[in-house]
Tab-separated table of C-alpha atoms in Angstrom:
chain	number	residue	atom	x	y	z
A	19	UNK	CA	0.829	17.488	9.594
A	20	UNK	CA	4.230	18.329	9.013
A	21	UNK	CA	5.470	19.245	5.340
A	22	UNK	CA	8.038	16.985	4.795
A	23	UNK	CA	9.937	17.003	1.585
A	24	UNK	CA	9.802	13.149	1.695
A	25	UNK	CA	7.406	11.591	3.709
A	26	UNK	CA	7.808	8.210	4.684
A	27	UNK	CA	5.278	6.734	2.065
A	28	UNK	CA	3.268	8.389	-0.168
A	29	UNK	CA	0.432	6.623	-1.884
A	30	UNK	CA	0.160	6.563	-5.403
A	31	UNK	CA	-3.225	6.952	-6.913
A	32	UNK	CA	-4.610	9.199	-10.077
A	33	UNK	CA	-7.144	8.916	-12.809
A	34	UNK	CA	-7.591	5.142	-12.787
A	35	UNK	CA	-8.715	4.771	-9.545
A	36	UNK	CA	-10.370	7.962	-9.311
A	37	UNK	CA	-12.145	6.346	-12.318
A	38	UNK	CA	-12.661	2.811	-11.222
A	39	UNK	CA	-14.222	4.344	-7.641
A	40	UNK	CA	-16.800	5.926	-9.426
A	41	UNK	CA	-18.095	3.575	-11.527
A	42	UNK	CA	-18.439	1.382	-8.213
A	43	UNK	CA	-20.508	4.490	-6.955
A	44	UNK	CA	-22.246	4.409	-10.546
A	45	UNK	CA	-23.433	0.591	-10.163
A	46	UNK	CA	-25.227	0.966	-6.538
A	47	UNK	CA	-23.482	-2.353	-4.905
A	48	UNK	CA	-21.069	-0.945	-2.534
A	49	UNK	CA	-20.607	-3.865	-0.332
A	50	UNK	CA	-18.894	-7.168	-1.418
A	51	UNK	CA	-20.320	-8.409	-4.963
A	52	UNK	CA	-19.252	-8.523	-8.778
A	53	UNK	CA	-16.253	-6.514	-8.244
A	54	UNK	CA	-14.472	-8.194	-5.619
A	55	UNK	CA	-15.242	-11.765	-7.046
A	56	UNK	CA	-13.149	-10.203	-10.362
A	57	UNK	CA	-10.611	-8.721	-7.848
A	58	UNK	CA	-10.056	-12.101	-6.169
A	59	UNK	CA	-9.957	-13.974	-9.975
A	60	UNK	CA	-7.314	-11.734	-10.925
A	61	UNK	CA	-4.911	-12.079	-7.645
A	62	UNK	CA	-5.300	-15.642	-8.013
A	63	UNK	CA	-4.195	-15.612	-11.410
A	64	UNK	CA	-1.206	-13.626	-10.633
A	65	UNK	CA	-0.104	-15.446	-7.884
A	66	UNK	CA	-1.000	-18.686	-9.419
A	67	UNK	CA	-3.236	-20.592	-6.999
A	68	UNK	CA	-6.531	-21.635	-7.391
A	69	UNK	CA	-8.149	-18.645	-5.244
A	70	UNK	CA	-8.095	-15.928	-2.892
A	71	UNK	CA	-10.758	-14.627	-0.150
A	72	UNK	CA	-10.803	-10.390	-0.204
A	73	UNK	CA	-10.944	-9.529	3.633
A	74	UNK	CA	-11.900	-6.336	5.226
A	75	UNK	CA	-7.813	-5.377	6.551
A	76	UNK	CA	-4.949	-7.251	6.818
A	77	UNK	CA	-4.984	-8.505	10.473
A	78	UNK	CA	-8.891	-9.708	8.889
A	79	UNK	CA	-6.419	-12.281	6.919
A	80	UNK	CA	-4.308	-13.307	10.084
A	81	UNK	CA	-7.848	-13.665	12.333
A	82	UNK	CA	-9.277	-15.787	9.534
A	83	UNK	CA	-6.251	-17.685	9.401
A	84	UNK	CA	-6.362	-18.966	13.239
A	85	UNK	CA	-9.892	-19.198	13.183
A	86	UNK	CA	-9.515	-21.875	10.534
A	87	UNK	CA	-6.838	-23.653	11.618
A	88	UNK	CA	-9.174	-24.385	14.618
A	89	UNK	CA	-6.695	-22.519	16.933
A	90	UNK	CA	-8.033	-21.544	20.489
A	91	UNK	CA	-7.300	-22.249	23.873
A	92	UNK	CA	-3.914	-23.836	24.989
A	93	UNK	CA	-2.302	-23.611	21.601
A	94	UNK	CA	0.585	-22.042	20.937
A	95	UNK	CA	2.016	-20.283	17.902
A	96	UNK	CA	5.383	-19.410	17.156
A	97	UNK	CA	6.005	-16.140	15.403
A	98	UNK	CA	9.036	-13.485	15.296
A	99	UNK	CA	8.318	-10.554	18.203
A	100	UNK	CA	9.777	-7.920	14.933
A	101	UNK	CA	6.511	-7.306	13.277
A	102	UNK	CA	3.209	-5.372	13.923
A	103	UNK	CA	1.232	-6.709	16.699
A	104	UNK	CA	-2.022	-7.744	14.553
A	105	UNK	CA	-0.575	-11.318	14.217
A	106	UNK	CA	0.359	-12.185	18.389
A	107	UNK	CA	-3.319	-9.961	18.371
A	108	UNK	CA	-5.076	-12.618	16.058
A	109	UNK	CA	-3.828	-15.730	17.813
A	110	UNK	CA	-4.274	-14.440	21.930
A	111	UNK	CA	-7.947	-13.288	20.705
A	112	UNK	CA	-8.625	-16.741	19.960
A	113	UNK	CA	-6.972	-17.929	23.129
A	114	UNK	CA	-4.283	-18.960	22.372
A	115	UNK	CA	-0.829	-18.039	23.190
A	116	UNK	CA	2.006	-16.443	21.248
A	117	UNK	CA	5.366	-17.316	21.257
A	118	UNK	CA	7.859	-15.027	20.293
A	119	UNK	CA	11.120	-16.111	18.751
A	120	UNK	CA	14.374	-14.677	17.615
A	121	UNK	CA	14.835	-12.890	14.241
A	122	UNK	CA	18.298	-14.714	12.614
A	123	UNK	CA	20.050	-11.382	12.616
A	124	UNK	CA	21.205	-8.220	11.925
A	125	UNK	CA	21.459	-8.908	8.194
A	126	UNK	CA	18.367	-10.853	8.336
A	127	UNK	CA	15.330	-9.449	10.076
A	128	UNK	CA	12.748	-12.372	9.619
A	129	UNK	CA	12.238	-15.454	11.719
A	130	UNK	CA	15.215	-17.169	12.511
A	131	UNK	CA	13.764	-21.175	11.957
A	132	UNK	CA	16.337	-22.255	14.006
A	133	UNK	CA	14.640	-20.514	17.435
A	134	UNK	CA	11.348	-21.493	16.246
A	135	UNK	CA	12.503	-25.081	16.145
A	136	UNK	CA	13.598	-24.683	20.117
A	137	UNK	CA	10.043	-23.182	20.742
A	138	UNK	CA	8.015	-25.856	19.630
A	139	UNK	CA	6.071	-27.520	21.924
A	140	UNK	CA	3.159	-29.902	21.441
A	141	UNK	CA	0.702	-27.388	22.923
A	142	UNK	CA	1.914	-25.571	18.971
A	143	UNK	CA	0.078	-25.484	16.771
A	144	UNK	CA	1.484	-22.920	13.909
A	145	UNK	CA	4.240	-20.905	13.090
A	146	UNK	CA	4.106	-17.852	11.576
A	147	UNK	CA	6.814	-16.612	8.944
A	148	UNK	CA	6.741	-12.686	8.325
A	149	UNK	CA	8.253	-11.405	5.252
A	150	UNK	CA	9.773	-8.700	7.014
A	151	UNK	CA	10.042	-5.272	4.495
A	152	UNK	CA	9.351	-7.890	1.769
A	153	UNK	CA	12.247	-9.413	2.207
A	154	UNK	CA	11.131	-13.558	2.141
A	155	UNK	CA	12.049	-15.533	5.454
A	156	UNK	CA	13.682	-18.700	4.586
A	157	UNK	CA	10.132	-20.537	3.784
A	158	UNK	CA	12.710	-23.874	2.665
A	159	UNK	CA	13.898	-24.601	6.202
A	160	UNK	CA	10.197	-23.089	8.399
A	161	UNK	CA	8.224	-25.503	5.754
A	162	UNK	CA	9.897	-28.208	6.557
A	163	UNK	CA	10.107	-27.674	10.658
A	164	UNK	CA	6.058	-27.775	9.923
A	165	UNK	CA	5.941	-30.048	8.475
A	166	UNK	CA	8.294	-32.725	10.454
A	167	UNK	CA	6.173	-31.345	13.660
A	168	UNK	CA	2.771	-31.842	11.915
A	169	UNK	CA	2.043	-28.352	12.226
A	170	UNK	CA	0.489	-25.150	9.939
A	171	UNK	CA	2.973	-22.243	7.833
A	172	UNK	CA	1.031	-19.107	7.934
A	173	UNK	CA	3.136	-16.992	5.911
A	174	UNK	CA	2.407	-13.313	6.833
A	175	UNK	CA	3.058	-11.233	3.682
A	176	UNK	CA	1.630	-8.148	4.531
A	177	UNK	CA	4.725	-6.468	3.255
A	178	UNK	CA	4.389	-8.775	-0.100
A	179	UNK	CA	1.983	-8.765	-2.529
A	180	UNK	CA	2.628	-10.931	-5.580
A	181	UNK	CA	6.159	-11.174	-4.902
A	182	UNK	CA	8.482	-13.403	-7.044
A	183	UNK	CA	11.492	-15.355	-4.852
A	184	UNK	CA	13.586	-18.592	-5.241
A	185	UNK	CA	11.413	-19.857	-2.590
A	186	UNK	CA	8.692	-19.145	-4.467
A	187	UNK	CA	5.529	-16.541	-4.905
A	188	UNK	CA	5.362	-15.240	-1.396
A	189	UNK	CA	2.290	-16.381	0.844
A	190	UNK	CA	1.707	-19.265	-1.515
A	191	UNK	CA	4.581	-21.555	0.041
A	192	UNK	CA	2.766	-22.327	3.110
A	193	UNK	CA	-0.735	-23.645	4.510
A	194	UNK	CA	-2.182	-20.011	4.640
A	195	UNK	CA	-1.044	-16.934	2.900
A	196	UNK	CA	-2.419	-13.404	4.662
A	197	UNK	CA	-1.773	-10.194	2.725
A	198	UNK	CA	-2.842	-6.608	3.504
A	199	UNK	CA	-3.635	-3.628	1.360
A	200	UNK	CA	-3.866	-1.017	4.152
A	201	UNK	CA	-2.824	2.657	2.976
A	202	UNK	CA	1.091	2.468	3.280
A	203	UNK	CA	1.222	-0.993	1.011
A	204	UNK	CA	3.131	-1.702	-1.996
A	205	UNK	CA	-0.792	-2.491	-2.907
A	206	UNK	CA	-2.742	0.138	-1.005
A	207	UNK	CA	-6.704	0.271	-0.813
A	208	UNK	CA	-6.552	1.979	1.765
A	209	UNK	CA	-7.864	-0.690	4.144
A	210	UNK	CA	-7.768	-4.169	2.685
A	211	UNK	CA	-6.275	-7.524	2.358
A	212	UNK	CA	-6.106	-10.998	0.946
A	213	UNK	CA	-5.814	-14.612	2.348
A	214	UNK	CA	-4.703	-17.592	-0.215
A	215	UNK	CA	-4.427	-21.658	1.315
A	216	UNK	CA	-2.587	-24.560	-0.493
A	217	UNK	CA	-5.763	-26.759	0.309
A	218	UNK	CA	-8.857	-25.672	-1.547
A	219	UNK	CA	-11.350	-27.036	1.946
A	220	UNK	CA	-9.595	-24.523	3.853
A	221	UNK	CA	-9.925	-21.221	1.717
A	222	UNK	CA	-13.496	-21.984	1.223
A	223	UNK	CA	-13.963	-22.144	5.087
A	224	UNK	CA	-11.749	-19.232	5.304
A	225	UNK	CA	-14.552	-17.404	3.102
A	226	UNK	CA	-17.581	-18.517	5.316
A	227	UNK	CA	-15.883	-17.798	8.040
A	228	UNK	CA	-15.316	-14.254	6.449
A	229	UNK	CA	-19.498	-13.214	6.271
A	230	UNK	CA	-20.718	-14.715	9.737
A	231	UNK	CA	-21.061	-17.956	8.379
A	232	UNK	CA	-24.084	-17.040	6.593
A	233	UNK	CA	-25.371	-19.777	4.155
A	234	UNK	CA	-26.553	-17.712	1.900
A	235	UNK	CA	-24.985	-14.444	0.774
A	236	UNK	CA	-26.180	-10.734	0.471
A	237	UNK	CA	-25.716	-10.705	-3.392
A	238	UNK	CA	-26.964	-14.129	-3.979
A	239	UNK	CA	-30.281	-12.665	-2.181
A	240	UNK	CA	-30.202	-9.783	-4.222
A	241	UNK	CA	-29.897	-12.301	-7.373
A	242	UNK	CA	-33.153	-13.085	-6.007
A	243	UNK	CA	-31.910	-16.291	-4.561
A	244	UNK	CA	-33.333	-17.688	-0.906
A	245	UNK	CA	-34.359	-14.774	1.006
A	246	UNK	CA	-34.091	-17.240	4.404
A	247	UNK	CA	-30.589	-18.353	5.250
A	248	UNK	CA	-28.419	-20.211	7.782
A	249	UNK	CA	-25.867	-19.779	9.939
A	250	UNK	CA	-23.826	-22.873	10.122
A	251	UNK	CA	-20.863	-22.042	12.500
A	252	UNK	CA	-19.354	-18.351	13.934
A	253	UNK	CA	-18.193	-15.799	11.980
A	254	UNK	CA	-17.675	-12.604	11.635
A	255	UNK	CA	-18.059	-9.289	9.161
A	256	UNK	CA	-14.854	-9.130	7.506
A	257	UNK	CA	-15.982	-8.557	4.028
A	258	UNK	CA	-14.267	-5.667	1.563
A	259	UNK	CA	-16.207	-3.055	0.102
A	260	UNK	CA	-16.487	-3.157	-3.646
A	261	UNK	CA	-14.638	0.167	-3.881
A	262	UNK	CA	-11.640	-1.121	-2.208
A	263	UNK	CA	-11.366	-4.059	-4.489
A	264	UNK	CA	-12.223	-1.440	-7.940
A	265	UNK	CA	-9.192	0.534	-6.046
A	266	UNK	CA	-7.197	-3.443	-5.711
A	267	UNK	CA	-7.799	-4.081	-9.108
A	268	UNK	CA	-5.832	-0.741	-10.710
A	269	UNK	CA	-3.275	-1.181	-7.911
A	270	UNK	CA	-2.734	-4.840	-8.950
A	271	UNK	CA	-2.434	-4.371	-12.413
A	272	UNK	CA	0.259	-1.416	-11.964
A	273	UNK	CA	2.315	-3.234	-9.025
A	274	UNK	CA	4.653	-4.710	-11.819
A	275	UNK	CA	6.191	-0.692	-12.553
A	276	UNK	CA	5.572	0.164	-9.267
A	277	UNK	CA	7.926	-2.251	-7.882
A	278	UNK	CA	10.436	-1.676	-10.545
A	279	UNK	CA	10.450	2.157	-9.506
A	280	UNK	CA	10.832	0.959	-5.623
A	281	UNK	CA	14.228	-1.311	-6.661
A	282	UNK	CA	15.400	1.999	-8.369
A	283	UNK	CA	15.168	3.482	-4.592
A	284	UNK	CA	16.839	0.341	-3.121
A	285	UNK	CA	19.374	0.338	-5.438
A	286	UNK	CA	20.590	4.056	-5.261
A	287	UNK	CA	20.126	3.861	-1.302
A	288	UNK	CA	22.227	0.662	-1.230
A	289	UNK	CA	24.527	2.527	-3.499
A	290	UNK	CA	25.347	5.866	-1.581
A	291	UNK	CA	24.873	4.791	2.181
A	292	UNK	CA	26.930	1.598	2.167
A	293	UNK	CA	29.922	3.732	3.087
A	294	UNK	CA	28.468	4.920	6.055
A	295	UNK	CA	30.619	4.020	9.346
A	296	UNK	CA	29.004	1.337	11.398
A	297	UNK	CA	25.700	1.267	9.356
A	298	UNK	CA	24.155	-2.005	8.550
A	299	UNK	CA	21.715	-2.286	5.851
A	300	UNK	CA	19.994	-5.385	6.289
A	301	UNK	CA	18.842	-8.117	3.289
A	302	UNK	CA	21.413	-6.139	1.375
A	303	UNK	CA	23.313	-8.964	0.123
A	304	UNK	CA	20.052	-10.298	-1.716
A	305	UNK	CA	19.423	-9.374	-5.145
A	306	UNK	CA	17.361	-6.385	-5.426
A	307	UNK	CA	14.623	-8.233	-7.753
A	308	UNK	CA	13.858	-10.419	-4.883
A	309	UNK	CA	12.001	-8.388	-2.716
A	310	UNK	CA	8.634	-6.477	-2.615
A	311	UNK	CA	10.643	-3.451	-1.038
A	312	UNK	CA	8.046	-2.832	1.520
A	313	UNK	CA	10.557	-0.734	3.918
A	314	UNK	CA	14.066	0.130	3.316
A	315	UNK	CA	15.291	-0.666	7.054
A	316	UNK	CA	18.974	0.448	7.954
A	317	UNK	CA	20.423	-0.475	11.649
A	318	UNK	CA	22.378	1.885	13.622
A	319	UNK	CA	25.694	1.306	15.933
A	320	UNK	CA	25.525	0.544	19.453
A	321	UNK	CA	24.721	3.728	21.646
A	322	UNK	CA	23.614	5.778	18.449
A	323	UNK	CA	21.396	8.301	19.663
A	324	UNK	CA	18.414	7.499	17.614
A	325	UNK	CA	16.010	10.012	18.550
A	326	UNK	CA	18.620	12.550	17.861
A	327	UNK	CA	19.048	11.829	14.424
A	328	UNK	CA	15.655	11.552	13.229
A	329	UNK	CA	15.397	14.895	14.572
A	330	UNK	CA	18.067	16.842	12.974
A	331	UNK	CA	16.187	14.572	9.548
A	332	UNK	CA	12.811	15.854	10.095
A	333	UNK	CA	14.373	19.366	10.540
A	334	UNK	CA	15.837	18.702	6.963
A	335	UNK	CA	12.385	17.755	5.809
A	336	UNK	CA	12.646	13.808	6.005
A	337	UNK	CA	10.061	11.536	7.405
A	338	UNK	CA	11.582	8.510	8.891
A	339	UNK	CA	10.261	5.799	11.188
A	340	UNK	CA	10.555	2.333	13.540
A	341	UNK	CA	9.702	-0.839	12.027
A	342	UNK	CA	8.563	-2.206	14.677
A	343	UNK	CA	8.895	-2.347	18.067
A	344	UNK	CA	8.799	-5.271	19.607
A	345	UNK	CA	5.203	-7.091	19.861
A	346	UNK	CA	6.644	-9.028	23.454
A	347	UNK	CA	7.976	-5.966	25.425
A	348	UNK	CA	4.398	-4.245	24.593
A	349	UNK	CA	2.547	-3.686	28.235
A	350	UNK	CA	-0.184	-6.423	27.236
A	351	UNK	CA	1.774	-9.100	26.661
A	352	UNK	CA	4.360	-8.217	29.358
A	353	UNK	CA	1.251	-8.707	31.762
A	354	UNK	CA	-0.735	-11.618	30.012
A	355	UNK	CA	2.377	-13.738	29.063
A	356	UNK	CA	5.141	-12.428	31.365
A	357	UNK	CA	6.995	-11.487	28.452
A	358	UNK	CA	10.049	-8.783	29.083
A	359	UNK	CA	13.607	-7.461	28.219
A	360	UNK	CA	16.579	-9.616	27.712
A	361	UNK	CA	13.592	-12.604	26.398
A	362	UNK	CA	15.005	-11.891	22.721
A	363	UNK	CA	18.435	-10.471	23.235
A	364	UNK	CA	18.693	-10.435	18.754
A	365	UNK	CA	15.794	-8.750	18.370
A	366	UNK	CA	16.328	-6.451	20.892
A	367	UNK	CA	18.971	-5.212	19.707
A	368	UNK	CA	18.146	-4.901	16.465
A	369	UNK	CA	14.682	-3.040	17.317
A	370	UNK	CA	16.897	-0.444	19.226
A	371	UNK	CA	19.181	-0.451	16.578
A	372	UNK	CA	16.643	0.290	13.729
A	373	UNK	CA	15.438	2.803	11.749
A	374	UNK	CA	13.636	3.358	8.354
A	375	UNK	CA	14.145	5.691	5.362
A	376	UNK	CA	11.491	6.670	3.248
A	377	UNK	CA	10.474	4.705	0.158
A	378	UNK	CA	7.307	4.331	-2.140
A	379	UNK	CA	6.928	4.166	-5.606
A	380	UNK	CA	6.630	7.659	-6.831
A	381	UNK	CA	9.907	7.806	-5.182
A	382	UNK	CA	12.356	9.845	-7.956
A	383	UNK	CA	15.981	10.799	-8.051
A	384	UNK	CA	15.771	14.164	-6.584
A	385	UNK	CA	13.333	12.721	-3.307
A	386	UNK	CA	16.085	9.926	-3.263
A	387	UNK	CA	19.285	12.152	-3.101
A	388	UNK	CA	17.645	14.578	-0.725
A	389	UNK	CA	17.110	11.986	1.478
A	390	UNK	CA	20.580	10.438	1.047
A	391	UNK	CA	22.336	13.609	1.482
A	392	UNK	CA	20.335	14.241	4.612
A	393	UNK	CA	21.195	10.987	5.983
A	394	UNK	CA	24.861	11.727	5.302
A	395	UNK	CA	24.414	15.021	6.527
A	396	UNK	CA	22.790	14.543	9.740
A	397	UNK	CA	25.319	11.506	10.491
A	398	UNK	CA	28.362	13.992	10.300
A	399	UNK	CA	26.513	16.144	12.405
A	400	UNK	CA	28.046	16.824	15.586
């Protein structure tokens, strides 16, 4: 791996989770039990809804979330085409077909409800609002296209774990709320994730759903409950590990200072790059306490070579990345859907436009102003 002086993320761990893995090893339950059940209690309580179903990964969440809304073939889901693949994955495993919409813009990277509304169909069945970078898509006017259309909100806040914003706690606003915990995470477990629902019927078939169904559960067998079970309907294995969730619970109860150190980053960045000819920092007029601060996403001018300057950065030590590119110019859905260039004209130019800079929460002055005199640096360059 390369050295970089500052890596894209870094995940922050030390003594408390070091600590809170081994007494998982200590107990001898390693798969879903006590530990998880607390884990899930706690999120809850944070986020303020009645409960929360640990999953085994984030795209778990979004799978679950389909599979519950009885989603399958001939349905149709709206979602943006600027986000990782796992949710068009989730929804054209289960048959169904994605439709890919327009982001609102350059300042605004999440799902522009406006396109959505001109994609409905009644084949749909869904819509699917990511909280691109943390940044909250505007959950006021997609709420109410679902709900004039009769349709589910599953609000994919990957990039937002127990996120306070005027619209309210993200993932909670909608039917479904899908969360992930995977390594580069505000909350990281390393693998990981979290699904919430407004109605309590639906999170508790999200949970059977999670363990094959099963109508009676490893640990309630090991209580010395019924050693026969059932299997009631089709699952699958999507269940944490009880290290993951001993990692969730240290992570959750420190995401409060981590986040504040993460709006030190955004605010500095926002600070010393704004003057930057022809650079666009997206969600930048939001107030900083608003977001998670997943990613810190800048876009480019037209006919910037890209590739160029993330070179002459990594030769200066800094890690930088593309977030994301697009889920309906990928050669799967090109084929399956007939999907292809000039479908999204917004989003395409905004994927070939952008570029992110690093940012986690162990994040200090000196890694910031490295990276924003490299930036500055590099864009002099000749």
């Amino acid at each position: 791996m390369t050295d970089w002086k500052v890596p894209l993320y870094r995940p922050e761990t030390g003594p408390a989770e070091a600590d809170a893995v081994a007494e998982v090893l200590r107990s001898g339950w390693l798969s879903t039990g006590p530990v998880t059940q607390d884990f899930e209690a706690r999120y809850a309580e944070t986020l303020g809804v009645h409960g929360a179903v640990a999953v085994s990964n984030g795209t778990a969440a979004l799978h679950l979330a389909v599979l519950a809304l009885g989603i399958g073939p001939g349905d149709e889901v709206v979602m943006p085409s600027l986000s990782f693949v796992s949710a068009a994955a989730t929804v054209t495993l289960a048959g169904a077909t994605p439709v890919f919409a327009e982001v609102s813009s350059g300042h605004d990277l999440c799902l522009d409800p406006a396109d959505a509304a001109r994609r409905i169909t009644p084949r749909t069945k869904a819509i699917v609002a990511m909280h691109y970078g943390g940044h909250a898509a505007d959950l006021t006017a997609l709420a109410e296209l679902a709900r004039s259309h009769g349709i589910a909100l599953i609000e994919d806040s990957a990039h937002a774990p127990a996120t306070r914003t005027p619209h309210g706690v993200l993932g909670t606003v909608g039917d479904i709320g899908c969360y992930s915990f995977f390594a580069t995470k505000n909350l990281a477990t390393g693998e990981g994730g979290m699904v919430v629902a407004r109605d309590p019927a639906l999170l508790a078939e999200i949970r059977r759903l999670r363990s094959h169904a099963l109508t009676v559960s490893a640990q309630d067998r090991h209580r010395g409950g019924p050693s026969v079970y059932d299997v009631d309907g089709f699952g699958l294995n999507y269940r944490p590990t009880e290290i993951g969730s001993a990692l969730g619970r240290v992570q959750l109860a420190g995401l409060p200072a981590a986040q504040a150190r993460r709006q030190a980053v955004v605010r500095h960045y926002r600070e010393n790059l704004a003057d930057l000819p022809g650079i666009t920092v997206p969600f930048a007029d939001r107030l900083v306490e608003e977001s998670a601060h997943h990613l810190f996403a800048v876009l480019l001018p037209q006919g910037t070579d890209r590739a160029g300057l993330q070179d002459r950065l990594k030769t200066a030590g800094i890690q930088t990345g593309v977030h994301y590119p697009p889920s309906h110019l990928f050669t799967a859905y090109r084929k399956r859907f007939g999907t292809g260039r000039g479908d999204l004209p917004v989003t395409e130019r905004v994927t070939d436009a952008q570029l992110s800079l690093p940012l986690y929460a162990g994040m200090g002055t000196e890694e910031t102003t490295l990276v924003v005199e490299a930036v500055r640096q590099a864009w002099t360059a000749p």
